[in-house]
PDB file of C-alpha atoms in Angstrom:
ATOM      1  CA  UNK A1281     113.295  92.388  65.302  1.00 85.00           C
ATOM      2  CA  UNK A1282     110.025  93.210  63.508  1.00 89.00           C
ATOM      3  CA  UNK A1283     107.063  94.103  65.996  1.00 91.00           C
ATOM      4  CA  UNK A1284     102.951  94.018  65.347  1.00 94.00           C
ATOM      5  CA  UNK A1285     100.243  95.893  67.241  1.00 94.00           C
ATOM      6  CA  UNK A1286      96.642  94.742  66.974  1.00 94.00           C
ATOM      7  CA  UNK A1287      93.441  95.935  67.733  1.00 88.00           C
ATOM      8  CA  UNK A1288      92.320  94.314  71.541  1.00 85.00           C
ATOM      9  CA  UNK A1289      88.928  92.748  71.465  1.00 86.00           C
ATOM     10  CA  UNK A1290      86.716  91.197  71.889  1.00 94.00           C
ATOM     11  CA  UNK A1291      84.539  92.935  69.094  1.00 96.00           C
ATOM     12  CA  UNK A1292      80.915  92.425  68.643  1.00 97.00           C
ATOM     13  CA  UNK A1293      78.641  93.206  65.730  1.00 97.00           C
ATOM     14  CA  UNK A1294      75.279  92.104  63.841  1.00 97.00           C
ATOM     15  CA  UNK A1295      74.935  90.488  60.472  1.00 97.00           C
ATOM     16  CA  UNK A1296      75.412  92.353  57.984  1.00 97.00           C
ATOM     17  CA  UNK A1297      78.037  94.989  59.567  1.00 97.00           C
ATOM     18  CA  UNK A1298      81.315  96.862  58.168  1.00 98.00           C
ATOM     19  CA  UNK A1299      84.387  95.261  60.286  1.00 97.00           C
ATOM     20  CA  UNK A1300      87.408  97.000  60.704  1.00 97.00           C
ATOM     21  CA  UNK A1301      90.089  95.029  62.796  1.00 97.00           C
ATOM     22  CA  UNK A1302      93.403  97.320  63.207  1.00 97.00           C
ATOM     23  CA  UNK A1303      97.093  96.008  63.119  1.00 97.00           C
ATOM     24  CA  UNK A1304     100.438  98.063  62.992  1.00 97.00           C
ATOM     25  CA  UNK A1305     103.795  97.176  62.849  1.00 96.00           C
ATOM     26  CA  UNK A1306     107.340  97.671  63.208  1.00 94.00           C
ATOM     27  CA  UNK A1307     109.545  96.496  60.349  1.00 91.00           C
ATOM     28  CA  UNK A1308     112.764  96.644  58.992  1.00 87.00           C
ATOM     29  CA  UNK A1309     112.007  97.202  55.252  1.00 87.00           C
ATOM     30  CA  UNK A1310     108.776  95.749  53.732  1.00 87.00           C
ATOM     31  CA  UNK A1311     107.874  92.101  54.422  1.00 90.00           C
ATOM     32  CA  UNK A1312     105.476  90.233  53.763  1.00 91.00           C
ATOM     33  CA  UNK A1313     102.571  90.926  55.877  1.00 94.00           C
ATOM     34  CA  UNK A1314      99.738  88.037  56.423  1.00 95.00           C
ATOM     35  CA  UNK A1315      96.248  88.182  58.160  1.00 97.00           C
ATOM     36  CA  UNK A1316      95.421  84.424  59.973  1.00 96.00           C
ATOM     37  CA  UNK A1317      92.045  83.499  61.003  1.00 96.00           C
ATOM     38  CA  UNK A1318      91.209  80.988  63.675  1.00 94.00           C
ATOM     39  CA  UNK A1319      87.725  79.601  64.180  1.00 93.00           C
ATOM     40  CA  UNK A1320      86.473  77.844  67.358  1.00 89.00           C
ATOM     41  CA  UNK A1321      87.984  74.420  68.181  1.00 84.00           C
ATOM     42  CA  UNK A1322      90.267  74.760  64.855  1.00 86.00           C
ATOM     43  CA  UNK A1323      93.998  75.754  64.248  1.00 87.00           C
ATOM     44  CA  UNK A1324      95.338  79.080  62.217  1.00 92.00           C
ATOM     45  CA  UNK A1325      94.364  79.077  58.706  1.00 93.00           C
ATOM     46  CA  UNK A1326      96.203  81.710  56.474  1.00 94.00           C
ATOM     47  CA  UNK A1327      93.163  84.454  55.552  1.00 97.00           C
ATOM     48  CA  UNK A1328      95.344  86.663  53.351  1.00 96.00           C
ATOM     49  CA  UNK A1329      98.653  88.216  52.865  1.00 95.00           C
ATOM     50  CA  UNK A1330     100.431  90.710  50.710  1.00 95.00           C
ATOM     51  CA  UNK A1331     104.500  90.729  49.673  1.00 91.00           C
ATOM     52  CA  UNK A1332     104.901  94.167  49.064  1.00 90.00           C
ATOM     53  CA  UNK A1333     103.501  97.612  49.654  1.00 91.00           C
ATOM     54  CA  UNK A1334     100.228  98.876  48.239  1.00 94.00           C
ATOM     55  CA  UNK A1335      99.485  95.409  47.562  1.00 95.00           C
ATOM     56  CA  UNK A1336      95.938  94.422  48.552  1.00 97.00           C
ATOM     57  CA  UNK A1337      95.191  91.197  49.689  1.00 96.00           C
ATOM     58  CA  UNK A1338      91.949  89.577  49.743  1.00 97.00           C
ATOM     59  CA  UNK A1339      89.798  86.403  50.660  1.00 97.00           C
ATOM     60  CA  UNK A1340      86.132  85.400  51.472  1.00 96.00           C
ATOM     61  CA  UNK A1341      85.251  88.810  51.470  1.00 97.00           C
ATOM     62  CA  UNK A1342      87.600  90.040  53.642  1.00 98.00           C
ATOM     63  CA  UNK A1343      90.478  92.632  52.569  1.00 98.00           C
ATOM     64  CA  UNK A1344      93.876  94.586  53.844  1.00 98.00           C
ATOM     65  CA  UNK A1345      95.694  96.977  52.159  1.00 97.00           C
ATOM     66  CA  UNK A1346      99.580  97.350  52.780  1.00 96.00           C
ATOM     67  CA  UNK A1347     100.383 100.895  53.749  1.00 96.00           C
ATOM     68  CA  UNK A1348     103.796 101.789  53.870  1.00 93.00           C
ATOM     69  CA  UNK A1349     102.732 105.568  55.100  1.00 94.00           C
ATOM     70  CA  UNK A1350     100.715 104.385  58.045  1.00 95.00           C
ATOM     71  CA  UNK A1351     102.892 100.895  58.226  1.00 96.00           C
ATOM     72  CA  UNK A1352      99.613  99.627  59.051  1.00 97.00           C
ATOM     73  CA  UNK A1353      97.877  96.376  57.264  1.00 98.00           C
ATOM     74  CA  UNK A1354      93.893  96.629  58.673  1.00 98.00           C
ATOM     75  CA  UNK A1355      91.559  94.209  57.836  1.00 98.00           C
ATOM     76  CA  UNK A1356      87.969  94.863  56.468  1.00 98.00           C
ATOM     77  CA  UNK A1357      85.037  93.079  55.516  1.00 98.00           C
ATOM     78  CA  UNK A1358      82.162  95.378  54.072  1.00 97.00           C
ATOM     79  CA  UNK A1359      79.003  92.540  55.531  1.00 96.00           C
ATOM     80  CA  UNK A1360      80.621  89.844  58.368  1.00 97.00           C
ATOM     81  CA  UNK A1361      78.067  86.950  58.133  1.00 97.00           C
ATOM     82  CA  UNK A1362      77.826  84.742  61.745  1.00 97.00           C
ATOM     83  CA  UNK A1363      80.369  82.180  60.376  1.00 96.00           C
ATOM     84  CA  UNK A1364      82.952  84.715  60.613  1.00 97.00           C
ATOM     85  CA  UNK A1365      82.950  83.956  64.074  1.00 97.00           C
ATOM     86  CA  UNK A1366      86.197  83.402  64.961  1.00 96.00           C
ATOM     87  CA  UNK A1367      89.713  84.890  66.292  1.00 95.00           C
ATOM     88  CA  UNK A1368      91.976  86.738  63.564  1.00 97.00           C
ATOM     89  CA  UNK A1369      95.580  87.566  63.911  1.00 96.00           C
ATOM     90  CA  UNK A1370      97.616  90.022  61.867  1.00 96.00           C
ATOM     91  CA  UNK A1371     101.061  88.747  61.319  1.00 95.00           C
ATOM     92  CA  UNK A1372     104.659  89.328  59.509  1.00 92.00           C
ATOM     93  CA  UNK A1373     108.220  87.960  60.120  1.00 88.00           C
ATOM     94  CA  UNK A1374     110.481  88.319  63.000  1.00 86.00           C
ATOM     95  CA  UNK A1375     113.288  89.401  60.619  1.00 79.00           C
ATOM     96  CA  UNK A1376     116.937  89.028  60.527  1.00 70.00           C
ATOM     97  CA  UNK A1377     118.209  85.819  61.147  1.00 64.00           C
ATOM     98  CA  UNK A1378     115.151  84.919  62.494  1.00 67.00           C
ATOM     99  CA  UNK A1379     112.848  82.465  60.334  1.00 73.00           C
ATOM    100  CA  UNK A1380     110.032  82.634  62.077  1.00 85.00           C
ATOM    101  CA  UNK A1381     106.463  84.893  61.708  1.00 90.00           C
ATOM    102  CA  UNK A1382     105.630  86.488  64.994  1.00 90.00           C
ATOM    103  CA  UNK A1383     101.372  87.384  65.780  1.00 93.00           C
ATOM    104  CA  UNK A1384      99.768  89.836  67.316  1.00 93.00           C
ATOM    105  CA  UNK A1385      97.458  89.232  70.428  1.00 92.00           C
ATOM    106  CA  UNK A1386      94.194  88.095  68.249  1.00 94.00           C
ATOM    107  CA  UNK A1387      90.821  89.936  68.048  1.00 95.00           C
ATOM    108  CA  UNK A1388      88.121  87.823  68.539  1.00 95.00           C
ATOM    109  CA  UNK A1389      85.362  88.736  66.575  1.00 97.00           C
ATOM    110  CA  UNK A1390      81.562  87.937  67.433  1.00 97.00           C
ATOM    111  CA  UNK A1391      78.551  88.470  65.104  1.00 97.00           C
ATOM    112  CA  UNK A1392      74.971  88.045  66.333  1.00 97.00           C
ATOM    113  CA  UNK A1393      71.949  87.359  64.106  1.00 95.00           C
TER     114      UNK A1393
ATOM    115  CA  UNK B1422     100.542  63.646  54.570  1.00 55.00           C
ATOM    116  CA  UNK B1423      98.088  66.070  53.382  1.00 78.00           C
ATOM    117  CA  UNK B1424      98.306  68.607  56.280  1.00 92.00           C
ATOM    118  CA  UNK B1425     100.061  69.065  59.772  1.00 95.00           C
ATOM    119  CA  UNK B1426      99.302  66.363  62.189  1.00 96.00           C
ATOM    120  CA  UNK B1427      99.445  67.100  66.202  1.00 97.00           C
ATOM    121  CA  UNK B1428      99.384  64.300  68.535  1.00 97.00           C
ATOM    122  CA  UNK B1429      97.694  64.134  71.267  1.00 97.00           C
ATOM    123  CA  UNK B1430      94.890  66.184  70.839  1.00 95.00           C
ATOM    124  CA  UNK B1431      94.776  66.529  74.382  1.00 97.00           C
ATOM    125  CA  UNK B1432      96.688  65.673  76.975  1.00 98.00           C
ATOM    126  CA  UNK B1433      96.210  65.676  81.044  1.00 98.00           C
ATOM    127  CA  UNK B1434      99.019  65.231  83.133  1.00 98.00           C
ATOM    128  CA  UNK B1435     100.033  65.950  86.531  1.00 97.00           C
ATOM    129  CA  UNK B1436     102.860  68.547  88.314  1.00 97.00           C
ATOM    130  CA  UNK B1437     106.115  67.386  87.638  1.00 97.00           C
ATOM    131  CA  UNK B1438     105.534  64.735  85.042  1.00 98.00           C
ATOM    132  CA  UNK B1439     107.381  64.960  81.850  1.00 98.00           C
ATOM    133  CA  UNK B1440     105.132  65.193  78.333  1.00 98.00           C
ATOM    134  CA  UNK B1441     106.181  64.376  74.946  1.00 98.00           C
ATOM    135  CA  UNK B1442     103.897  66.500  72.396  1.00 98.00           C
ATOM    136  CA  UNK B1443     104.550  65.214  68.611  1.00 98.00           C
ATOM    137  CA  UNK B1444     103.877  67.299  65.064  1.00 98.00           C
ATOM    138  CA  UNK B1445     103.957  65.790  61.733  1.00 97.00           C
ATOM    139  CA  UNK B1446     104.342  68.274  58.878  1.00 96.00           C
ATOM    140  CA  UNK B1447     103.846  68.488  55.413  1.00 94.00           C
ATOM    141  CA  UNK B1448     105.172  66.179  53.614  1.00 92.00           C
ATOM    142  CA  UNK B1449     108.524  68.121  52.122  1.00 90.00           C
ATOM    143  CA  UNK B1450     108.246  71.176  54.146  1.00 92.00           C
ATOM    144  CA  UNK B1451     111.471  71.814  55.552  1.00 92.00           C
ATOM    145  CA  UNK B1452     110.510  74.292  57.794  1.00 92.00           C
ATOM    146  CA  UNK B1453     108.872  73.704  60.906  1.00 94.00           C
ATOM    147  CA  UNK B1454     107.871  75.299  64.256  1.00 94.00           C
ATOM    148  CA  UNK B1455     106.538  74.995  67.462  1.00 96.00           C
ATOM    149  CA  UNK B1456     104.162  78.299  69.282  1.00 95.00           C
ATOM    150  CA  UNK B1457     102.328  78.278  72.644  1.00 96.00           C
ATOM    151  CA  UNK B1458      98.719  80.056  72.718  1.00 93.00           C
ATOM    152  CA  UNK B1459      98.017  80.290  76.505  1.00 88.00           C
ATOM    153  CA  UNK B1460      94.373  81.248  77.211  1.00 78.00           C
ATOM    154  CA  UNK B1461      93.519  85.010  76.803  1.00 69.00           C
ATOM    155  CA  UNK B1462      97.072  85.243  74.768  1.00 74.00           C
ATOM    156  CA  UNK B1463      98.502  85.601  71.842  1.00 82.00           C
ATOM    157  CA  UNK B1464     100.938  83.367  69.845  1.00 90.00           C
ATOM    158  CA  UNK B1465     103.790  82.907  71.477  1.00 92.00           C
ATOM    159  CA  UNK B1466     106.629  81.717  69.518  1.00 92.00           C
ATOM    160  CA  UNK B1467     109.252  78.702  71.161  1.00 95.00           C
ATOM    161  CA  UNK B1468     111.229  77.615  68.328  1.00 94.00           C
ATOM    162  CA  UNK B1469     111.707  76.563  64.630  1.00 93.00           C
ATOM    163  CA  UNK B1470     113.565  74.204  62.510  1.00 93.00           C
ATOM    164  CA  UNK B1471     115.198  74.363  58.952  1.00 91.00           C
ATOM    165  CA  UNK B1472     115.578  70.796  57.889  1.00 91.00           C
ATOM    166  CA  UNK B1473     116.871  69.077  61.483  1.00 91.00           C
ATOM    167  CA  UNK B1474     118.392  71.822  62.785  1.00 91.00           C
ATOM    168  CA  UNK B1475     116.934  74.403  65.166  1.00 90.00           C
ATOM    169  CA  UNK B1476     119.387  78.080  64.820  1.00 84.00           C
ATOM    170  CA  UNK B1477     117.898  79.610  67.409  1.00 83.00           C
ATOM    171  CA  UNK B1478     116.102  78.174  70.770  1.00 86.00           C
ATOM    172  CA  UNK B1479     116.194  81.634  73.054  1.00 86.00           C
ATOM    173  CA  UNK B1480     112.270  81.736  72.691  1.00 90.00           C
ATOM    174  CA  UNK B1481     112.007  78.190  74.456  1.00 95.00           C
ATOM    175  CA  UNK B1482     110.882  79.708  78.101  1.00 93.00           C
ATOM    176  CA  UNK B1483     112.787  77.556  80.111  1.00 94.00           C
ATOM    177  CA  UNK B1484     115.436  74.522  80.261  1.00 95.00           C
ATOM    178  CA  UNK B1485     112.756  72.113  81.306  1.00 97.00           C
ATOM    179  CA  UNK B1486     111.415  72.701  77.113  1.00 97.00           C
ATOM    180  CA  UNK B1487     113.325  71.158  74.710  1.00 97.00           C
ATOM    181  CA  UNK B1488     112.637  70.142  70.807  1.00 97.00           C
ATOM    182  CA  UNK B1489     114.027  67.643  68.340  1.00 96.00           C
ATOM    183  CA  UNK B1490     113.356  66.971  64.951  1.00 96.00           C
ATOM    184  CA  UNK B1491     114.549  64.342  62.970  1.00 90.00           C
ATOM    185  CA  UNK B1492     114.767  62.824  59.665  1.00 88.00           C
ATOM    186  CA  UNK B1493     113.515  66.660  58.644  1.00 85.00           C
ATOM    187  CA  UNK B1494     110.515  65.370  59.454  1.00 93.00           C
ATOM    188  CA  UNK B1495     108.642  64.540  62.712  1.00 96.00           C
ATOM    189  CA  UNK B1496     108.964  66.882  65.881  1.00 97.00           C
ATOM    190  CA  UNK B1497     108.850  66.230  69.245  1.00 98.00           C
ATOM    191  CA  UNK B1498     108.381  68.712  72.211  1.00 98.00           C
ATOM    192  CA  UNK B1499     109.875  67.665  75.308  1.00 98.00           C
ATOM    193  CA  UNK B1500     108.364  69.693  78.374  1.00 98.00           C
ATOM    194  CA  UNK B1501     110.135  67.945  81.692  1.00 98.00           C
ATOM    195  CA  UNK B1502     108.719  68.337  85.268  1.00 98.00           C
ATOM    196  CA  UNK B1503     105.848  70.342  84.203  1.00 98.00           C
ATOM    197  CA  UNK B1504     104.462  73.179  85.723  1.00 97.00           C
ATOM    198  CA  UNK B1505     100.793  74.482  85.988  1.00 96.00           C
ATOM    199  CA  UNK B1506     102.126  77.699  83.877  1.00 94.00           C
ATOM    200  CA  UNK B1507     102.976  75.320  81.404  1.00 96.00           C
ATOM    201  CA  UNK B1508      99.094  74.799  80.707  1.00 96.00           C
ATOM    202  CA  UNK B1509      98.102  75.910  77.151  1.00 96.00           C
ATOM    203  CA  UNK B1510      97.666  75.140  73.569  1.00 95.00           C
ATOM    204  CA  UNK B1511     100.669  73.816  71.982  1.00 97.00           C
ATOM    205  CA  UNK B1512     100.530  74.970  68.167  1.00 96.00           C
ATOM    206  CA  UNK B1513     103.156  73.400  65.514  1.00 96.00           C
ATOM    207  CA  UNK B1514     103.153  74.827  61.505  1.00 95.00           C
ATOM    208  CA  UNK B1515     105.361  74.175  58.561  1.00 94.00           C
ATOM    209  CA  UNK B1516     105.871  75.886  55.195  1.00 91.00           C
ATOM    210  CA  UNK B1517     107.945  74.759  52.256  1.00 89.00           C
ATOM    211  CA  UNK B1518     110.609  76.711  53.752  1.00 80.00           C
ATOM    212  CA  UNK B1519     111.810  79.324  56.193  1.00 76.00           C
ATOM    213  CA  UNK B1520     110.683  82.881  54.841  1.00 71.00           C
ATOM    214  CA  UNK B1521     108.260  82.077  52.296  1.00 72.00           C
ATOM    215  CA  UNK B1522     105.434  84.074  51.310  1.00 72.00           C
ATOM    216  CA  UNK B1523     103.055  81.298  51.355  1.00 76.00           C
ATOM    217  CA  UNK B1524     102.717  81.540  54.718  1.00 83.00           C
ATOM    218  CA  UNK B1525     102.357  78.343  57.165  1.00 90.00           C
ATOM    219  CA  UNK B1526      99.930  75.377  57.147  1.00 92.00           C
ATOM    220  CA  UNK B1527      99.097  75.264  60.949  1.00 94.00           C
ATOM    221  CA  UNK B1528      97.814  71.956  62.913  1.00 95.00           C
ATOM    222  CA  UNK B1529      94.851  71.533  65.591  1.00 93.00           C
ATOM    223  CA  UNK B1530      96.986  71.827  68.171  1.00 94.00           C
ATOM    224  CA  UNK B1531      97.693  69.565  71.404  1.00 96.00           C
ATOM    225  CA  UNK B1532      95.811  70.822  74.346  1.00 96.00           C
ATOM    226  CA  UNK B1533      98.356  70.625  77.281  1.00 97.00           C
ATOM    227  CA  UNK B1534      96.175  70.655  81.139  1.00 97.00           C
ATOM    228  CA  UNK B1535      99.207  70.443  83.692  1.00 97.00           C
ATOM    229  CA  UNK B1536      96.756  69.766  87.421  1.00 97.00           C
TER     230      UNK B1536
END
């Protein structure tokens, strides 16, 4: 099946920063490839996702690019405020008869006033 | 209902007891399933359903897990004699259906402390 890498935290900046949080993958063709953000005490929420490649997707600031070359999907975010706080997980499908997504480790992400 | 319900929140038990966790999805998502986030880890995946039936359970970790759904509705996880490894957040999502692009609606999550 499909495979993701992501970037090991934790990760650290100050208001106002440029984040970059890494994620690869492994895929068989070109699914759908989703970014999930979870923030303390809370469940996943989706963040973003694009279907196909050289699609950008993009939410709240934040952005990833699908890149077929690189078969990578990083996510940026050119100013993280303090409430972006939280634990983000790049994501795509298992694949073949499989119908589930599978998630990389998480990056936790801390931003200091 | 209006998003994925988890029941309990939390739930304390001791070795060897059996637990019953419970997920609720979206009202007319037909696919549903069931991860384990252990603490320091990532999202570990234990099984999904299309409607009532579950096609593959090879990522439920042992016989002692075990998961029903019914009605294409409510779930129920079934861990029997638990184990201290089985400590961790239990995480259920649905989506309209398997392989969408919409992604899944995730719930809060049942807190699982096996002492």
């Amino acid at each position: 099946g499909n495979s993701v890498t992501q970037m090991e935290g934790p990760v650290t900046l100050s208001e106002e920063a440029f984040l970059t949080i890494n994620c690869t993958y492994t895929a068989t063709g070109y699914p759908s490839l989703f970014w999930y953000v979870q923030y303390p005490g809370e469940g996943l929420q989706l963040l973003l996702k694009a279907t196909k490649a050289d699609d950008k997707g993009s939410n709240k600031g934040f952005e990833a690019t699908y890149r077929k070359e690189t078969t990578s999907f990083h996510l940026e975010k050119g100013s993280v405020q303090v409430s972006d706080s939280a634990v983000y997980f790049c994501a795509l499908p298992y694949g073949g008869s499989q119908g589930n997504l599978i998630f990389g480790k998480g990056t936790k992400l801390s931003v200091k006033p | 209902g209006a998003g994925v319900s988890q029941s309990p929140s939390n739930k304390v038990t001791e070795k060897g007891k059996d637990v019953e966790l419970r997920c609720d999805p979206i009202s007319g998502h037909t696919a549903l399933y069931w991860y384990r986030q252990s603490l320091g880890q990532g999202l570990e995946f234990l099984i999904y359903f299309q409607g009532n039936s579950a096609p593959d359970k090879s990522g439920l970790p042992s016989d002692r897990f075990s998961a029903e759904r019914t009605g294409g509705s409510v779930s129920t996880l079934t861990i029997q004699r638990t184990q201290q490894e089985d400590s961790a957040v239990y995480l259920c999502a649905s989506s309209p259906w398997t392989g969408t692009n919409d992604g899944y609606t995730f719930g809060s999550g049942t807190r699982l402390t096996v002492v």
